[in-house]
């Protein structure tokens, strides 16, 4: 079955880091079965100046990635959950049923790549702290991922992202009083209220839908949604994304 993966950038220890993570395991359903976290750190031969993966090594790292996953499956030991590329190394992260054969799986996988230096290890992590703290994006990082995916889809449909149009947003609140206060704030910022959504079987919160004429280009929509997330939080609300129609040149 095809797994759902996402990728994004974030700083780690003051350095740019490229993170890729397995979204399908984010519901915590595997926590009880996989109580150990295992890692393999592979040192790059020729990282870019920023410490990230260069184009000339992408194929090699892809082969290494596949080899480690094949051996983890052969040993029936682990679940691949993500990788972090930073400071000249690629860190592959697995959750394991047990850790006593992890060294054999890793060494078997890396035997075909003798010119690459690597380190590996494993420890208990019943709460999946490594996944939740290092791999999972924050609410803002996740929104940027969604923003760029939507922008890509619009472009594929022939959209000119630099043209202004109505962009609709939704925010949910715990109380109708919070929603009423936020309505006045958002109207003062040039937004038009479209409708209010009352609690239902699907959503137990009080919703608000509103729009404004804006440009959905990558950086502009990122700045707009980051501001909305901050504003919503200060009013006790939770931002729930945006949508718009295709506008062609």
mmCIF file of C-alpha atoms in Angstrom:
data_model
loop_
_atom_site.group_PDB
_atom_site.id
_atom_site.type_symbol
_atom_site.label_atom_id
_atom_site.label_comp_id
_atom_site.label_asym_id
_atom_site.label_seq_id
_atom_site.Cartn_x
_atom_site.Cartn_y
_atom_site.Cartn_z
ATOM 1 C CA UNK A 1 0.000 0.000 0.000
ATOM 2 C CA UNK A 2 1.324 3.454 -0.935
ATOM 3 C CA UNK A 3 2.358 5.440 2.133
ATOM 4 C CA UNK A 4 1.831 9.157 2.574
ATOM 5 C CA UNK A 5 5.030 11.153 3.075
ATOM 6 C CA UNK A 6 5.656 14.892 3.351
ATOM 7 C CA UNK A 7 8.813 17.020 3.302
ATOM 8 C CA UNK A 8 9.660 20.460 4.652
ATOM 9 C CA UNK A 9 12.557 22.647 5.769
ATOM 10 C CA UNK A 10 13.311 23.841 9.287
ATOM 11 C CA UNK A 11 16.322 25.057 11.277
ATOM 12 C CA UNK A 12 17.970 22.617 13.698
ATOM 13 C CA UNK A 13 20.783 23.774 15.980
ATOM 14 C CA UNK A 14 21.087 26.863 13.811
ATOM 15 C CA UNK A 15 21.506 24.898 10.581
ATOM 16 C CA UNK A 16 19.074 24.340 7.690
ATOM 17 C CA UNK A 17 17.538 20.880 7.771
ATOM 18 C CA UNK A 18 15.504 18.978 5.197
ATOM 19 C CA UNK A 19 12.943 16.792 6.964
ATOM 20 C CA UNK A 20 10.882 14.030 5.374
ATOM 21 C CA UNK A 21 8.381 12.113 7.496
ATOM 22 C CA UNK A 22 5.846 9.308 7.197
ATOM 23 C CA UNK A 23 2.450 10.909 7.837
ATOM 24 C CA UNK A 24 0.666 7.549 7.982
ATOM 25 C CA UNK A 25 2.156 6.718 11.384
ATOM 26 C CA UNK A 26 1.257 10.053 13.005
ATOM 27 C CA UNK A 27 -1.954 8.715 14.561
ATOM 28 C CA UNK A 28 0.028 6.781 17.168
ATOM 29 C CA UNK A 29 -1.462 3.414 16.201
ATOM 30 C CA UNK A 30 1.991 1.762 16.108
ATOM 31 C CA UNK A 31 3.279 3.076 19.452
ATOM 32 C CA UNK A 32 2.513 -0.062 21.445
ATOM 33 C CA UNK A 33 4.104 -2.398 18.900
ATOM 34 C CA UNK A 34 7.233 -0.375 18.087
ATOM 35 C CA UNK A 35 8.783 0.794 21.353
ATOM 36 C CA UNK A 36 12.362 1.433 20.235
ATOM 37 C CA UNK A 37 13.752 4.156 17.993
ATOM 38 C CA UNK A 38 16.659 3.287 15.719
ATOM 39 C CA UNK A 39 18.775 5.623 13.617
ATOM 40 C CA UNK A 40 21.410 5.380 10.903
ATOM 41 C CA UNK A 41 23.589 8.435 10.317
ATOM 42 C CA UNK A 42 25.305 8.436 6.910
ATOM 43 C CA UNK A 43 27.965 11.080 6.278
ATOM 44 C CA UNK A 44 27.805 12.732 2.870
ATOM 45 C CA UNK A 45 30.855 12.831 0.599
ATOM 46 C CA UNK A 46 30.102 16.208 -0.940
ATOM 47 C CA UNK A 47 27.366 18.119 0.898
ATOM 48 C CA UNK A 48 26.342 21.525 -0.381
ATOM 49 C CA UNK A 49 27.662 24.633 1.326
ATOM 50 C CA UNK A 50 24.576 24.669 3.553
ATOM 51 C CA UNK A 51 25.166 21.066 4.640
ATOM 52 C CA UNK A 52 22.281 19.623 2.619
ATOM 53 C CA UNK A 53 22.274 16.884 -0.015
ATOM 54 C CA UNK A 54 23.798 17.772 -3.365
ATOM 55 C CA UNK A 55 22.417 16.588 -6.675
ATOM 56 C CA UNK A 56 25.414 14.359 -7.435
ATOM 57 C CA UNK A 57 24.793 12.216 -4.329
ATOM 58 C CA UNK A 58 21.015 11.928 -4.510
ATOM 59 C CA UNK A 59 21.094 8.586 -6.329
ATOM 60 C CA UNK A 60 23.565 7.034 -3.874
ATOM 61 C CA UNK A 61 21.540 8.155 -0.862
ATOM 62 C CA UNK A 62 18.377 6.828 -2.468
ATOM 63 C CA UNK A 63 20.055 3.413 -2.901
ATOM 64 C CA UNK A 64 21.206 3.463 0.740
ATOM 65 C CA UNK A 65 17.712 4.414 1.871
ATOM 66 C CA UNK A 66 16.191 1.520 -0.075
ATOM 67 C CA UNK A 67 18.815 -0.909 1.196
ATOM 68 C CA UNK A 68 18.191 -0.078 4.858
ATOM 69 C CA UNK A 69 14.447 -0.412 4.378
ATOM 70 C CA UNK A 70 14.843 -3.774 2.607
ATOM 71 C CA UNK A 71 16.975 -5.149 5.450
ATOM 72 C CA UNK A 72 14.567 -3.860 8.108
ATOM 73 C CA UNK A 73 11.807 -5.726 6.307
ATOM 74 C CA UNK A 74 13.935 -8.844 5.894
ATOM 75 C CA UNK A 75 14.665 -8.889 9.611
ATOM 76 C CA UNK A 76 11.020 -7.960 10.322
ATOM 77 C CA UNK A 77 12.255 -5.453 12.826
ATOM 78 C CA UNK A 78 11.418 -1.868 11.942
ATOM 79 C CA UNK A 79 9.133 0.766 10.467
ATOM 80 C CA UNK A 80 10.723 3.619 8.484
ATOM 81 C CA UNK A 81 9.276 6.900 9.780
ATOM 82 C CA UNK A 82 11.497 9.662 8.453
ATOM 83 C CA UNK A 83 14.861 11.190 7.662
ATOM 84 C CA UNK A 84 16.670 14.420 8.433
ATOM 85 C CA UNK A 85 19.396 15.844 6.200
ATOM 86 C CA UNK A 86 21.521 18.438 7.989
ATOM 87 C CA UNK A 87 25.142 19.446 8.632
ATOM 88 C CA UNK A 88 26.536 17.099 5.995
ATOM 89 C CA UNK A 89 24.750 13.912 7.008
ATOM 90 C CA UNK A 90 21.563 11.974 6.359
ATOM 91 C CA UNK A 91 19.822 10.552 9.418
ATOM 92 C CA UNK A 92 17.386 7.706 8.736
ATOM 93 C CA UNK A 93 14.941 7.102 11.592
ATOM 94 C CA UNK A 94 13.068 3.867 12.296
ATOM 95 C CA UNK A 95 10.805 2.568 15.008
ATOM 96 C CA UNK A 96 11.624 -0.995 16.020
ATOM 97 C CA UNK A 97 9.809 -3.910 17.605
ATOM 98 C CA UNK A 98 13.052 -4.828 19.342
ATOM 99 C CA UNK A 99 16.620 -3.587 19.112
ATOM 100 C CA UNK A 100 18.829 -6.684 19.377
ATOM 101 C CA UNK A 101 19.048 -7.275 15.586
ATOM 102 C CA UNK A 102 19.204 -3.638 14.544
ATOM 103 C CA UNK A 103 22.998 -3.733 14.214
ATOM 104 C CA UNK A 104 22.818 -6.767 11.908
ATOM 105 C CA UNK A 105 20.150 -5.150 9.726
ATOM 106 C CA UNK A 106 22.121 -1.898 9.396
ATOM 107 C CA UNK A 107 25.471 -3.537 8.725
ATOM 108 C CA UNK A 108 23.944 -5.848 6.112
ATOM 109 C CA UNK A 109 22.344 -2.830 4.424
ATOM 110 C CA UNK A 110 25.550 -0.776 4.404
ATOM 111 C CA UNK A 111 27.848 -3.599 3.276
ATOM 112 C CA UNK A 112 27.228 -2.558 -0.325
ATOM 113 C CA UNK A 113 28.309 1.040 0.390
ATOM 114 C CA UNK A 114 31.790 0.616 1.852
ATOM 115 C CA UNK A 115 32.877 4.101 0.775
ATOM 116 C CA UNK A 116 30.285 5.724 3.055
ATOM 117 C CA UNK A 117 31.015 6.309 6.733
ATOM 118 C CA UNK A 118 28.066 5.713 9.021
ATOM 119 C CA UNK A 119 26.957 5.456 12.623
ATOM 120 C CA UNK A 120 23.902 3.778 14.106
ATOM 121 C CA UNK A 121 22.160 3.120 17.393
ATOM 122 C CA UNK A 122 18.839 2.430 19.092
ATOM 123 C CA UNK A 123 17.082 3.154 22.379
ATOM 124 C CA UNK A 124 13.666 2.811 23.964
ATOM 125 C CA UNK A 125 11.113 5.459 22.998
ATOM 126 C CA UNK A 126 7.662 4.243 23.996
ATOM 127 C CA UNK A 127 6.199 7.760 23.678
ATOM 128 C CA UNK A 128 7.645 8.293 20.185
ATOM 129 C CA UNK A 129 9.296 11.520 21.298
ATOM 130 C CA UNK A 130 11.809 11.494 18.434
ATOM 131 C CA UNK A 131 9.037 11.294 15.859
ATOM 132 C CA UNK A 132 6.844 13.889 17.556
ATOM 133 C CA UNK A 133 9.580 16.394 18.376
ATOM 134 C CA UNK A 134 12.031 16.028 15.489
ATOM 135 C CA UNK A 135 9.966 14.871 12.517
ATOM 136 C CA UNK A 136 6.416 16.141 12.952
ATOM 137 C CA UNK A 137 5.964 19.763 11.845
ATOM 138 C CA UNK A 138 4.508 22.444 14.068
ATOM 139 C CA UNK A 139 1.090 23.865 13.216
ATOM 140 C CA UNK A 140 2.757 26.645 11.232
ATOM 141 C CA UNK A 141 5.147 24.315 9.407
ATOM 142 C CA UNK A 142 2.274 22.006 8.556
ATOM 143 C CA UNK A 143 0.253 24.930 7.195
ATOM 144 C CA UNK A 144 3.160 25.936 4.949
ATOM 145 C CA UNK A 145 3.297 22.364 3.630
ATOM 146 C CA UNK A 146 -0.426 22.570 2.838
ATOM 147 C CA UNK A 147 -0.024 26.047 1.328
ATOM 148 C CA UNK A 148 2.649 24.928 -1.117
ATOM 149 C CA UNK A 149 0.758 21.789 -2.060
ATOM 150 C CA UNK A 150 -2.306 23.902 -2.893
ATOM 151 C CA UNK A 151 -0.169 26.396 -4.834
ATOM 152 C CA UNK A 152 1.326 23.552 -6.853
ATOM 153 C CA UNK A 153 -2.138 22.194 -7.640
ATOM 154 C CA UNK A 154 -3.325 25.649 -8.735
ATOM 155 C CA UNK A 155 -0.308 26.073 -11.006
ATOM 156 C CA UNK A 156 -0.883 22.655 -12.552
ATOM 157 C CA UNK A 157 -4.409 23.838 -13.389
ATOM 158 C CA UNK A 158 -2.985 26.872 -15.228
ATOM 159 C CA UNK A 159 -3.450 29.379 -12.407
ATOM 160 C CA UNK A 160 -1.473 32.638 -12.310
ATOM 161 C CA UNK A 161 -0.716 32.726 -8.588
ATOM 162 C CA UNK A 162 0.281 36.397 -8.718
ATOM 163 C CA UNK A 163 -3.248 37.539 -9.589
ATOM 164 C CA UNK A 164 -5.422 38.653 -6.702
ATOM 165 C CA UNK A 165 -8.717 36.915 -6.013
ATOM 166 C CA UNK A 166 -11.051 36.048 -3.137
ATOM 167 C CA UNK A 167 -9.367 33.648 -0.735
ATOM 168 C CA UNK A 168 -11.649 31.983 1.796
ATOM 169 C CA UNK A 169 -10.514 31.013 5.290
ATOM 170 C CA UNK A 170 -12.032 29.063 8.189
ATOM 171 C CA UNK A 171 -11.388 29.350 11.902
ATOM 172 C CA UNK A 172 -13.043 27.395 14.723
ATOM 173 C CA UNK A 173 -13.637 28.562 18.296
ATOM 174 C CA UNK A 174 -14.546 26.875 21.560
ATOM 175 C CA UNK A 175 -17.271 29.401 22.378
ATOM 176 C CA UNK A 176 -19.631 31.629 20.369
ATOM 177 C CA UNK A 177 -18.406 34.578 22.429
ATOM 178 C CA UNK A 178 -14.833 34.115 21.166
ATOM 179 C CA UNK A 179 -16.176 33.936 17.636
ATOM 180 C CA UNK A 180 -18.108 37.181 18.018
ATOM 181 C CA UNK A 181 -15.063 39.041 19.321
ATOM 182 C CA UNK A 182 -12.916 37.691 16.510
ATOM 183 C CA UNK A 183 -15.481 38.711 13.898
ATOM 184 C CA UNK A 184 -15.025 42.353 14.780
ATOM 185 C CA UNK A 185 -11.266 42.033 14.684
ATOM 186 C CA UNK A 186 -11.159 40.305 11.303
ATOM 187 C CA UNK A 187 -13.567 42.795 9.742
ATOM 188 C CA UNK A 188 -11.283 45.627 10.844
ATOM 189 C CA UNK A 189 -8.499 43.907 8.881
ATOM 190 C CA UNK A 190 -10.441 44.092 5.614
ATOM 191 C CA UNK A 191 -12.046 40.644 5.609
ATOM 192 C CA UNK A 192 -15.683 39.971 4.759
ATOM 193 C CA UNK A 193 -17.667 37.478 6.834
ATOM 194 C CA UNK A 194 -19.295 34.758 4.737
ATOM 195 C CA UNK A 195 -21.002 32.520 7.258
ATOM 196 C CA UNK A 196 -20.981 31.031 10.728
ATOM 197 C CA UNK A 197 -20.958 27.275 11.358
ATOM 198 C CA UNK A 198 -22.579 25.835 14.456
ATOM 199 C CA UNK A 199 -21.377 22.681 16.252
ATOM 200 C CA UNK A 200 -22.358 19.399 14.613
ATOM 201 C CA UNK A 201 -21.680 15.681 14.855
ATOM 202 C CA UNK A 202 -18.556 16.188 12.723
ATOM 203 C CA UNK A 203 -17.181 19.369 14.355
ATOM 204 C CA UNK A 204 -17.948 20.320 17.950
ATOM 205 C CA UNK A 205 -16.631 23.895 17.651
ATOM 206 C CA UNK A 206 -18.052 27.214 16.442
ATOM 207 C CA UNK A 207 -16.849 27.997 12.940
ATOM 208 C CA UNK A 208 -16.345 31.203 11.022
ATOM 209 C CA UNK A 209 -15.764 31.497 7.278
ATOM 210 C CA UNK A 210 -14.488 34.757 5.774
ATOM 211 C CA UNK A 211 -12.605 36.047 2.732
ATOM 212 C CA UNK A 212 -10.481 38.880 1.363
ATOM 213 C CA UNK A 213 -8.934 39.710 -1.989
ATOM 214 C CA UNK A 214 -5.334 38.526 -1.747
ATOM 215 C CA UNK A 215 -2.567 36.952 -3.833
ATOM 216 C CA UNK A 216 -2.054 33.202 -3.250
ATOM 217 C CA UNK A 217 1.579 33.133 -4.358
ATOM 218 C CA UNK A 218 3.793 30.956 -2.155
ATOM 219 C CA UNK A 219 5.429 33.576 0.074
ATOM 220 C CA UNK A 220 2.400 35.849 0.206
ATOM 221 C CA UNK A 221 0.023 33.064 1.256
ATOM 222 C CA UNK A 222 2.563 31.850 3.830
ATOM 223 C CA UNK A 223 2.752 35.281 5.448
ATOM 224 C CA UNK A 224 -1.034 35.649 5.393
ATOM 225 C CA UNK A 225 -1.753 32.266 6.944
ATOM 226 C CA UNK A 226 0.972 32.631 9.586
ATOM 227 C CA UNK A 227 -0.651 35.897 10.688
ATOM 228 C CA UNK A 228 -4.096 34.265 10.758
ATOM 229 C CA UNK A 229 -2.794 31.367 12.859
ATOM 230 C CA UNK A 230 -1.307 33.818 15.381
ATOM 231 C CA UNK A 231 -4.405 36.008 15.438
ATOM 232 C CA UNK A 232 -6.749 33.050 15.799
ATOM 233 C CA UNK A 233 -4.725 31.672 18.705
ATOM 234 C CA UNK A 234 -4.823 34.975 20.552
ATOM 235 C CA UNK A 235 -8.623 34.899 20.320
ATOM 236 C CA UNK A 236 -8.942 31.259 21.371
ATOM 237 C CA UNK A 237 -9.432 30.037 17.798
ATOM 238 C CA UNK A 238 -7.906 27.365 15.575
ATOM 239 C CA UNK A 239 -7.123 28.110 11.939
ATOM 240 C CA UNK A 240 -8.496 25.505 9.521
ATOM 241 C CA UNK A 241 -7.021 26.442 6.147
ATOM 242 C CA UNK A 242 -7.948 28.283 2.984
ATOM 243 C CA UNK A 243 -9.302 27.716 -0.510
ATOM 244 C CA UNK A 244 -9.755 29.705 -3.684
ATOM 245 C CA UNK A 245 -10.717 29.372 -7.320
ATOM 246 C CA UNK A 246 -8.392 29.031 -10.300
ATOM 247 C CA UNK A 247 -7.574 32.370 -11.970
ATOM 248 C CA UNK A 248 -5.741 32.185 -15.290
ATOM 249 C CA UNK A 249 -3.785 34.986 -16.963
#
